[in-house]
Amino acid sequence: MLGATSALLRDDAAAVAAWNDAREEGMADTVVSPMLVDAYLRRQDVARAAAMATAVLDRHPHDIDARHALAMTHIATRRYGDALALLEADEAAPADGTDFLRLHALFAAHVAGVPLPDAAARFMRIADAYVEGTGAHAALVREWLAVVSGAP
């Protein structure tokens, strides 16, 4: 609870300390790690975020939150292909958040000029379905669609 309160107050150093204390007191990594990874990323400590996400995913290979957390670190370090491979590796996993992260990786690669196989078509297909299904970030994805499609 203290970690969440600290994060809401934008005190990520205190949030990290509180969540690490919770881990030491026995709270499961699968519960704490997504919050720790987010806080590390906000602090621009991508190395720690990636180490945390990798460690949890190694122990729990089908944990969707750990998979998402590691994909976020890949996106933050411009490893878009690695993020996509990770997000598409376990098709049996729930899709909550996966499509948005796939879109984020594809859009970031597009903007950065990083070539990925069939990227534009993949982006358009996933984005159209995401917007039609009223994904949580549909308004942002509509803006990305305009950029990728070249619409004014």
Short mmCIF file of N, CA and C in Angstrom, two decimals:
data_model
loop_
_atom_site.label_atom_id
_atom_site.label_comp_id
_atom_site.label_asym_id
_atom_site.label_seq_id
_atom_site.Cartn_x
_atom_site.Cartn_y
_atom_site.Cartn_z
N MET A 1 0.82 -1.19 0.00
CA MET A 1 0.00 0.00 0.00
C MET A 1 0.87 1.26 0.00
N LEU A 2 1.96 1.22 0.78
CA LEU A 2 2.85 2.37 0.85
C LEU A 2 3.49 2.64 -0.51
N GLY A 3 3.84 1.57 -1.23
CA GLY A 3 4.43 1.73 -2.55
C GLY A 3 3.48 2.42 -3.51
N ALA A 4 2.22 2.02 -3.49
CA ALA A 4 1.22 2.63 -4.37
C ALA A 4 1.00 4.09 -4.01
N THR A 5 0.92 4.37 -2.73
CA THR A 5 0.74 5.75 -2.29
C THR A 5 1.92 6.61 -2.73
N SER A 6 3.12 6.09 -2.56
CA SER A 6 4.31 6.84 -2.97
C SER A 6 4.31 7.08 -4.47
N ALA A 7 3.93 6.06 -5.24
CA ALA A 7 3.88 6.22 -6.69
C ALA A 7 2.86 7.27 -7.09
N LEU A 8 1.71 7.27 -6.44
CA LEU A 8 0.68 8.27 -6.73
C LEU A 8 1.17 9.68 -6.42
N LEU A 9 2.05 9.79 -5.44
CA LEU A 9 2.62 11.08 -5.06
C LEU A 9 3.86 11.42 -5.90
N ARG A 10 4.13 10.57 -6.88
CA ARG A 10 5.27 10.73 -7.80
C ARG A 10 6.62 10.65 -7.09
N ASP A 11 6.64 9.89 -6.03
CA ASP A 11 7.89 9.65 -5.31
C ASP A 11 8.32 8.21 -5.62
N ASP A 12 8.88 8.03 -6.81
CA ASP A 12 9.23 6.69 -7.25
C ASP A 12 10.34 6.07 -6.42
N ALA A 13 11.24 6.86 -5.87
CA ALA A 13 12.29 6.31 -5.02
C ALA A 13 11.66 5.64 -3.79
N ALA A 14 10.70 6.31 -3.18
CA ALA A 14 10.02 5.74 -2.02
C ALA A 14 9.17 4.53 -2.42
N ALA A 15 8.56 4.60 -3.59
CA ALA A 15 7.75 3.48 -4.08
C ALA A 15 8.64 2.24 -4.28
N VAL A 16 9.78 2.43 -4.92
CA VAL A 16 10.71 1.32 -5.14
C VAL A 16 11.14 0.72 -3.81
N ALA A 17 11.48 1.56 -2.86
CA ALA A 17 11.90 1.07 -1.54
C ALA A 17 10.79 0.28 -0.87
N ALA A 18 9.56 0.80 -0.93
CA ALA A 18 8.43 0.12 -0.28
C ALA A 18 8.14 -1.23 -0.96
N TRP A 19 8.17 -1.26 -2.29
CA TRP A 19 7.89 -2.53 -2.98
C TRP A 19 9.01 -3.53 -2.78
N ASN A 20 10.25 -3.07 -2.70
CA ASN A 20 11.34 -3.99 -2.40
C ASN A 20 11.21 -4.53 -0.98
N ASP A 21 10.78 -3.69 -0.04
CA ASP A 21 10.53 -4.17 1.33
C ASP A 21 9.43 -5.23 1.32
N ALA A 22 8.39 -4.99 0.54
CA ALA A 22 7.29 -5.96 0.45
C ALA A 22 7.79 -7.30 -0.10
N ARG A 23 8.68 -7.25 -1.08
CA ARG A 23 9.26 -8.48 -1.62
C ARG A 23 10.05 -9.22 -0.54
N GLU A 24 10.85 -8.46 0.22
CA GLU A 24 11.66 -9.07 1.27
C GLU A 24 10.80 -9.68 2.36
N GLU A 25 9.60 -9.14 2.55
CA GLU A 25 8.69 -9.66 3.56
C GLU A 25 7.83 -10.80 3.03
N GLY A 26 8.06 -11.20 1.78
CA GLY A 26 7.38 -12.38 1.26
C GLY A 26 6.32 -12.15 0.21
N MET A 27 6.06 -10.91 -0.19
CA MET A 27 5.09 -10.69 -1.24
C MET A 27 5.64 -11.25 -2.55
N ALA A 28 4.81 -11.94 -3.29
CA ALA A 28 5.24 -12.61 -4.52
C ALA A 28 5.76 -11.61 -5.56
N ASP A 29 6.84 -12.00 -6.22
CA ASP A 29 7.40 -11.17 -7.29
C ASP A 29 6.38 -10.89 -8.39
N THR A 30 5.53 -11.87 -8.67
CA THR A 30 4.55 -11.68 -9.74
C THR A 30 3.56 -10.56 -9.39
N VAL A 31 3.39 -10.30 -8.11
CA VAL A 31 2.50 -9.22 -7.67
C VAL A 31 3.23 -7.88 -7.70
N VAL A 32 4.45 -7.86 -7.22
CA VAL A 32 5.19 -6.62 -7.02
C VAL A 32 5.94 -6.17 -8.27
N SER A 33 6.43 -7.11 -9.06
CA SER A 33 7.32 -6.74 -10.16
C SER A 33 6.72 -5.78 -11.18
N PRO A 34 5.45 -5.92 -11.58
CA PRO A 34 4.95 -4.94 -12.56
C PRO A 34 5.02 -3.49 -12.04
N MET A 35 4.76 -3.32 -10.75
CA MET A 35 4.81 -1.98 -10.17
C MET A 35 6.26 -1.49 -10.07
N LEU A 36 7.16 -2.40 -9.71
CA LEU A 36 8.57 -2.04 -9.64
C LEU A 36 9.11 -1.68 -11.02
N VAL A 37 8.77 -2.46 -12.01
CA VAL A 37 9.24 -2.17 -13.37
C VAL A 37 8.74 -0.80 -13.82
N ASP A 38 7.46 -0.52 -13.58
CA ASP A 38 6.92 0.81 -13.94
C ASP A 38 7.70 1.92 -13.25
N ALA A 39 7.96 1.75 -11.96
CA ALA A 39 8.68 2.79 -11.21
C ALA A 39 10.11 2.94 -11.73
N TYR A 40 10.77 1.82 -11.99
CA TYR A 40 12.13 1.89 -12.54
C TYR A 40 12.13 2.59 -13.90
N LEU A 41 11.14 2.30 -14.73
CA LEU A 41 11.07 2.95 -16.04
C LEU A 41 10.82 4.45 -15.89
N ARG A 42 9.96 4.84 -14.97
CA ARG A 42 9.72 6.28 -14.75
C ARG A 42 10.99 6.97 -14.27
N ARG A 43 11.84 6.24 -13.56
CA ARG A 43 13.11 6.79 -13.08
C ARG A 43 14.20 6.65 -14.15
N GLN A 44 13.83 6.11 -15.29
CA GLN A 44 14.75 5.88 -16.42
C GLN A 44 15.86 4.91 -16.06
N ASP A 45 15.56 3.99 -15.17
CA ASP A 45 16.49 2.93 -14.79
C ASP A 45 16.07 1.66 -15.52
N VAL A 46 16.28 1.68 -16.83
CA VAL A 46 15.82 0.60 -17.69
C VAL A 46 16.54 -0.71 -17.37
N ALA A 47 17.79 -0.62 -16.98
CA ALA A 47 18.55 -1.84 -16.67
C ALA A 47 17.92 -2.60 -15.51
N ARG A 48 17.56 -1.89 -14.45
CA ARG A 48 16.90 -2.57 -13.31
C ARG A 48 15.52 -3.06 -13.68
N ALA A 49 14.80 -2.27 -14.46
CA ALA A 49 13.47 -2.70 -14.90
C ALA A 49 13.57 -3.99 -15.70
N ALA A 50 14.52 -4.04 -16.62
CA ALA A 50 14.70 -5.23 -17.45
C ALA A 50 15.14 -6.43 -16.61
N ALA A 51 16.05 -6.20 -15.66
CA ALA A 51 16.53 -7.30 -14.81
C ALA A 51 15.38 -7.87 -13.98
N MET A 52 14.55 -7.00 -13.43
CA MET A 52 13.41 -7.46 -12.63
C MET A 52 12.44 -8.26 -13.49
N ALA A 53 12.07 -7.71 -14.63
CA ALA A 53 11.11 -8.38 -15.51
C ALA A 53 11.66 -9.71 -16.02
N THR A 54 12.93 -9.73 -16.38
CA THR A 54 13.55 -10.96 -16.88
C THR A 54 13.57 -12.04 -15.80
N ALA A 55 13.93 -11.66 -14.59
CA ALA A 55 13.99 -12.63 -13.49
C ALA A 55 12.62 -13.24 -13.22
N VAL A 56 11.59 -12.42 -13.21
CA VAL A 56 10.24 -12.93 -12.95
C VAL A 56 9.77 -13.81 -14.10
N LEU A 57 10.03 -13.37 -15.32
CA LEU A 57 9.60 -14.15 -16.48
C LEU A 57 10.35 -15.48 -16.56
N ASP A 58 11.61 -15.49 -16.16
CA ASP A 58 12.36 -16.75 -16.13
C ASP A 58 11.72 -17.75 -15.16
N ARG A 59 11.24 -17.26 -14.02
CA ARG A 59 10.62 -18.14 -13.02
C ARG A 59 9.16 -18.47 -13.35
N HIS A 60 8.50 -17.55 -14.07
CA HIS A 60 7.08 -17.72 -14.40
C HIS A 60 6.89 -17.40 -15.88
N PRO A 61 7.26 -18.32 -16.77
CA PRO A 61 7.30 -18.02 -18.20
C PRO A 61 5.95 -17.66 -18.83
N HIS A 62 4.86 -17.96 -18.19
CA HIS A 62 3.56 -17.63 -18.76
C HIS A 62 2.88 -16.46 -18.05
N ASP A 63 3.62 -15.76 -17.19
CA ASP A 63 3.05 -14.62 -16.47
C ASP A 63 2.95 -13.44 -17.43
N ILE A 64 1.73 -13.06 -17.75
CA ILE A 64 1.49 -12.03 -18.76
C ILE A 64 2.01 -10.66 -18.30
N ASP A 65 1.90 -10.37 -17.00
CA ASP A 65 2.39 -9.08 -16.51
C ASP A 65 3.92 -8.98 -16.64
N ALA A 66 4.61 -10.07 -16.36
CA ALA A 66 6.06 -10.07 -16.51
C ALA A 66 6.44 -9.95 -17.98
N ARG A 67 5.69 -10.62 -18.83
CA ARG A 67 5.93 -10.53 -20.28
C ARG A 67 5.73 -9.09 -20.75
N HIS A 68 4.65 -8.46 -20.29
CA HIS A 68 4.40 -7.05 -20.66
C HIS A 68 5.49 -6.15 -20.12
N ALA A 69 5.91 -6.39 -18.89
CA ALA A 69 6.94 -5.54 -18.28
C ALA A 69 8.25 -5.62 -19.07
N LEU A 70 8.64 -6.83 -19.45
CA LEU A 70 9.87 -6.97 -20.21
C LEU A 70 9.72 -6.34 -21.60
N ALA A 71 8.56 -6.49 -22.20
CA ALA A 71 8.31 -5.87 -23.50
C ALA A 71 8.43 -4.34 -23.39
N MET A 72 7.95 -3.77 -22.30
CA MET A 72 8.07 -2.32 -22.11
C MET A 72 9.54 -1.90 -22.05
N THR A 73 10.37 -2.72 -21.41
CA THR A 73 11.79 -2.36 -21.35
C THR A 73 12.42 -2.46 -22.74
N HIS A 74 11.99 -3.43 -23.52
CA HIS A 74 12.50 -3.55 -24.90
C HIS A 74 12.09 -2.33 -25.73
N ILE A 75 10.86 -1.89 -25.57
CA ILE A 75 10.40 -0.70 -26.31
C ILE A 75 11.21 0.52 -25.86
N ALA A 76 11.43 0.64 -24.56
CA ALA A 76 12.19 1.79 -24.04
C ALA A 76 13.62 1.82 -24.55
N THR A 77 14.17 0.67 -24.88
CA THR A 77 15.54 0.60 -25.38
C THR A 77 15.60 0.42 -26.90
N ARG A 78 14.48 0.66 -27.54
CA ARG A 78 14.36 0.61 -29.01
C ARG A 78 14.63 -0.78 -29.59
N ARG A 79 14.34 -1.78 -28.82
CA ARG A 79 14.45 -3.17 -29.28
C ARG A 79 13.05 -3.64 -29.66
N TYR A 80 12.50 -3.02 -30.68
CA TYR A 80 11.11 -3.23 -31.07
C TYR A 80 10.85 -4.66 -31.53
N GLY A 81 11.75 -5.21 -32.29
CA GLY A 81 11.59 -6.59 -32.75
C GLY A 81 11.57 -7.57 -31.59
N ASP A 82 12.43 -7.34 -30.60
CA ASP A 82 12.45 -8.20 -29.41
C ASP A 82 11.14 -8.08 -28.63
N ALA A 83 10.63 -6.86 -28.53
CA ALA A 83 9.35 -6.66 -27.83
C ALA A 83 8.24 -7.43 -28.54
N LEU A 84 8.19 -7.32 -29.85
CA LEU A 84 7.15 -8.02 -30.62
C LEU A 84 7.28 -9.53 -30.49
N ALA A 85 8.51 -10.03 -30.59
CA ALA A 85 8.71 -11.47 -30.46
C ALA A 85 8.24 -11.97 -29.11
N LEU A 86 8.52 -11.22 -28.07
CA LEU A 86 8.10 -11.59 -26.72
C LEU A 86 6.58 -11.56 -26.60
N LEU A 87 5.96 -10.53 -27.14
CA LEU A 87 4.51 -10.39 -27.02
C LEU A 87 3.75 -11.41 -27.87
N GLU A 88 4.38 -11.89 -28.91
CA GLU A 88 3.72 -12.84 -29.80
C GLU A 88 4.14 -14.29 -29.53
N ALA A 89 5.01 -14.49 -28.55
CA ALA A 89 5.55 -15.83 -28.27
C ALA A 89 4.53 -16.76 -27.64
N ASP A 90 3.60 -16.23 -26.88
CA ASP A 90 2.66 -17.08 -26.15
C ASP A 90 1.24 -16.68 -26.54
N GLU A 91 0.78 -17.23 -27.65
CA GLU A 91 -0.54 -16.88 -28.15
C GLU A 91 -1.67 -17.29 -27.20
N ALA A 92 -1.40 -18.23 -26.30
CA ALA A 92 -2.43 -18.68 -25.37
C ALA A 92 -2.63 -17.69 -24.22
N ALA A 93 -1.72 -16.73 -24.10
CA ALA A 93 -1.80 -15.77 -23.00
C ALA A 93 -2.96 -14.80 -23.22
N PRO A 94 -3.54 -14.29 -22.16
CA PRO A 94 -4.61 -13.30 -22.30
C PRO A 94 -4.10 -12.08 -23.06
N ALA A 95 -4.97 -11.45 -23.82
CA ALA A 95 -4.57 -10.33 -24.67
C ALA A 95 -4.66 -8.98 -23.97
N ASP A 96 -5.09 -8.92 -22.72
CA ASP A 96 -5.22 -7.64 -22.04
C ASP A 96 -3.90 -6.88 -22.08
N GLY A 97 -3.88 -5.78 -22.77
CA GLY A 97 -2.69 -4.96 -22.85
C GLY A 97 -1.70 -5.39 -23.90
N THR A 98 -1.76 -6.63 -24.34
CA THR A 98 -0.80 -7.13 -25.32
C THR A 98 -0.92 -6.39 -26.64
N ASP A 99 -2.13 -6.22 -27.13
CA ASP A 99 -2.30 -5.54 -28.42
C ASP A 99 -1.81 -4.10 -28.36
N PHE A 100 -2.06 -3.41 -27.25
CA PHE A 100 -1.57 -2.03 -27.16
C PHE A 100 -0.05 -2.00 -27.17
N LEU A 101 0.59 -2.90 -26.46
CA LEU A 101 2.06 -2.94 -26.46
C LEU A 101 2.60 -3.31 -27.84
N ARG A 102 1.92 -4.22 -28.54
CA ARG A 102 2.33 -4.55 -29.91
C ARG A 102 2.23 -3.30 -30.78
N LEU A 103 1.13 -2.57 -30.64
CA LEU A 103 0.95 -1.33 -31.40
C LEU A 103 2.02 -0.30 -31.05
N HIS A 104 2.31 -0.20 -29.77
CA HIS A 104 3.33 0.74 -29.32
C HIS A 104 4.68 0.42 -29.96
N ALA A 105 5.06 -0.86 -29.95
CA ALA A 105 6.33 -1.27 -30.55
C ALA A 105 6.35 -1.00 -32.05
N LEU A 106 5.27 -1.34 -32.74
CA LEU A 106 5.20 -1.12 -34.19
C LEU A 106 5.22 0.37 -34.53
N PHE A 107 4.49 1.16 -33.76
CA PHE A 107 4.44 2.60 -34.03
C PHE A 107 5.81 3.23 -33.75
N ALA A 108 6.41 2.87 -32.63
CA ALA A 108 7.72 3.43 -32.28
C ALA A 108 8.76 3.06 -33.34
N ALA A 109 8.70 1.84 -33.84
CA ALA A 109 9.62 1.43 -34.91
C ALA A 109 9.38 2.25 -36.17
N HIS A 110 8.11 2.48 -36.48
CA HIS A 110 7.76 3.29 -37.66
C HIS A 110 8.33 4.70 -37.53
N VAL A 111 8.11 5.32 -36.40
CA VAL A 111 8.57 6.70 -36.18
C VAL A 111 10.10 6.76 -36.19
N ALA A 112 10.75 5.74 -35.63
CA ALA A 112 12.21 5.72 -35.57
C ALA A 112 12.85 5.27 -36.89
N GLY A 113 12.01 4.81 -37.82
CA GLY A 113 12.54 4.35 -39.10
C GLY A 113 13.22 3.00 -39.02
N VAL A 114 12.83 2.20 -38.04
CA VAL A 114 13.40 0.86 -37.87
C VAL A 114 12.56 -0.12 -38.68
N PRO A 115 13.16 -0.75 -39.68
CA PRO A 115 12.38 -1.68 -40.51
C PRO A 115 12.06 -2.98 -39.76
N LEU A 116 10.80 -3.37 -39.82
CA LEU A 116 10.36 -4.64 -39.26
C LEU A 116 9.52 -5.33 -40.34
N PRO A 117 9.56 -6.65 -40.41
CA PRO A 117 8.81 -7.35 -41.44
C PRO A 117 7.31 -7.04 -41.38
N ASP A 118 6.77 -6.61 -42.51
CA ASP A 118 5.33 -6.39 -42.65
C ASP A 118 4.76 -5.45 -41.58
N ALA A 119 5.58 -4.51 -41.11
CA ALA A 119 5.21 -3.67 -39.96
C ALA A 119 3.97 -2.84 -40.20
N ALA A 120 3.90 -2.13 -41.32
CA ALA A 120 2.76 -1.25 -41.56
C ALA A 120 1.46 -2.02 -41.65
N ALA A 121 1.48 -3.13 -42.38
CA ALA A 121 0.26 -3.94 -42.50
C ALA A 121 -0.14 -4.54 -41.16
N ARG A 122 0.84 -5.01 -40.39
CA ARG A 122 0.55 -5.55 -39.06
C ARG A 122 -0.04 -4.47 -38.17
N PHE A 123 0.59 -3.29 -38.21
CA PHE A 123 0.09 -2.19 -37.39
C PHE A 123 -1.35 -1.87 -37.75
N MET A 124 -1.63 -1.71 -39.03
CA MET A 124 -2.98 -1.32 -39.47
C MET A 124 -4.01 -2.38 -39.05
N ARG A 125 -3.68 -3.65 -39.22
CA ARG A 125 -4.61 -4.73 -38.87
C ARG A 125 -4.91 -4.73 -37.36
N ILE A 126 -3.86 -4.66 -36.56
CA ILE A 126 -4.05 -4.68 -35.10
C ILE A 126 -4.74 -3.41 -34.62
N ALA A 127 -4.34 -2.27 -35.18
CA ALA A 127 -4.91 -0.98 -34.75
C ALA A 127 -6.39 -0.89 -35.10
N ASP A 128 -6.75 -1.32 -36.30
CA ASP A 128 -8.17 -1.29 -36.68
C ASP A 128 -9.02 -2.11 -35.72
N ALA A 129 -8.55 -3.31 -35.39
CA ALA A 129 -9.29 -4.17 -34.46
C ALA A 129 -9.32 -3.56 -33.07
N TYR A 130 -8.22 -2.96 -32.65
CA TYR A 130 -8.14 -2.35 -31.32
C TYR A 130 -9.12 -1.20 -31.19
N VAL A 131 -9.15 -0.33 -32.19
CA VAL A 131 -10.05 0.83 -32.15
C VAL A 131 -11.50 0.37 -32.25
N GLU A 132 -11.76 -0.59 -33.13
CA GLU A 132 -13.12 -1.10 -33.28
C GLU A 132 -13.61 -1.75 -32.00
N GLY A 133 -12.70 -2.42 -31.29
CA GLY A 133 -13.06 -3.06 -30.03
C GLY A 133 -13.02 -2.12 -28.85
N THR A 134 -12.87 -0.83 -29.13
CA THR A 134 -12.79 0.23 -28.12
C THR A 134 -11.76 -0.09 -27.02
N GLY A 135 -10.53 -0.33 -27.47
CA GLY A 135 -9.43 -0.54 -26.53
C GLY A 135 -9.26 0.66 -25.62
N ALA A 136 -8.64 0.45 -24.50
CA ALA A 136 -8.50 1.49 -23.48
C ALA A 136 -7.80 2.75 -24.00
N HIS A 137 -6.94 2.59 -24.99
CA HIS A 137 -6.18 3.73 -25.51
C HIS A 137 -6.55 3.99 -26.97
N ALA A 138 -7.83 3.78 -27.29
CA ALA A 138 -8.29 3.89 -28.68
C ALA A 138 -8.04 5.28 -29.26
N ALA A 139 -8.20 6.32 -28.48
CA ALA A 139 -7.99 7.68 -29.00
C ALA A 139 -6.54 7.87 -29.43
N LEU A 140 -5.61 7.40 -28.64
CA LEU A 140 -4.19 7.50 -28.99
C LEU A 140 -3.89 6.67 -30.23
N VAL A 141 -4.44 5.47 -30.28
CA VAL A 141 -4.20 4.59 -31.42
C VAL A 141 -4.76 5.20 -32.70
N ARG A 142 -5.88 5.91 -32.61
CA ARG A 142 -6.41 6.61 -33.80
C ARG A 142 -5.39 7.64 -34.31
N GLU A 143 -4.74 8.34 -33.39
CA GLU A 143 -3.71 9.31 -33.80
C GLU A 143 -2.53 8.59 -34.45
N TRP A 144 -2.13 7.47 -33.89
CA TRP A 144 -1.05 6.68 -34.48
C TRP A 144 -1.43 6.19 -35.86
N LEU A 145 -2.69 5.76 -36.01
CA LEU A 145 -3.17 5.30 -37.32
C LEU A 145 -3.01 6.39 -38.37
N ALA A 146 -3.34 7.62 -38.00
CA ALA A 146 -3.21 8.73 -38.93
C ALA A 146 -1.76 8.93 -39.35
N VAL A 147 -0.86 8.77 -38.43
CA VAL A 147 0.57 8.95 -38.75
C VAL A 147 1.05 7.83 -39.67
N VAL A 148 0.74 6.59 -39.32
CA VAL A 148 1.22 5.45 -40.10
C VAL A 148 0.60 5.43 -41.50
N SER A 149 -0.67 5.80 -41.57
CA SER A 149 -1.34 5.77 -42.89
C SER A 149 -1.01 7.00 -43.72
N GLY A 150 -0.39 8.00 -43.10
CA GLY A 150 -0.03 9.21 -43.82
C GLY A 150 -1.18 10.19 -43.96
N ALA A 151 -2.27 9.96 -43.23
CA ALA A 151 -3.43 10.85 -43.30
C ALA A 151 -3.08 12.18 -42.62
N PRO A 152 -3.62 13.29 -43.16
CA PRO A 152 -3.34 14.59 -42.55
C PRO A 152 -4.00 14.77 -41.21
#
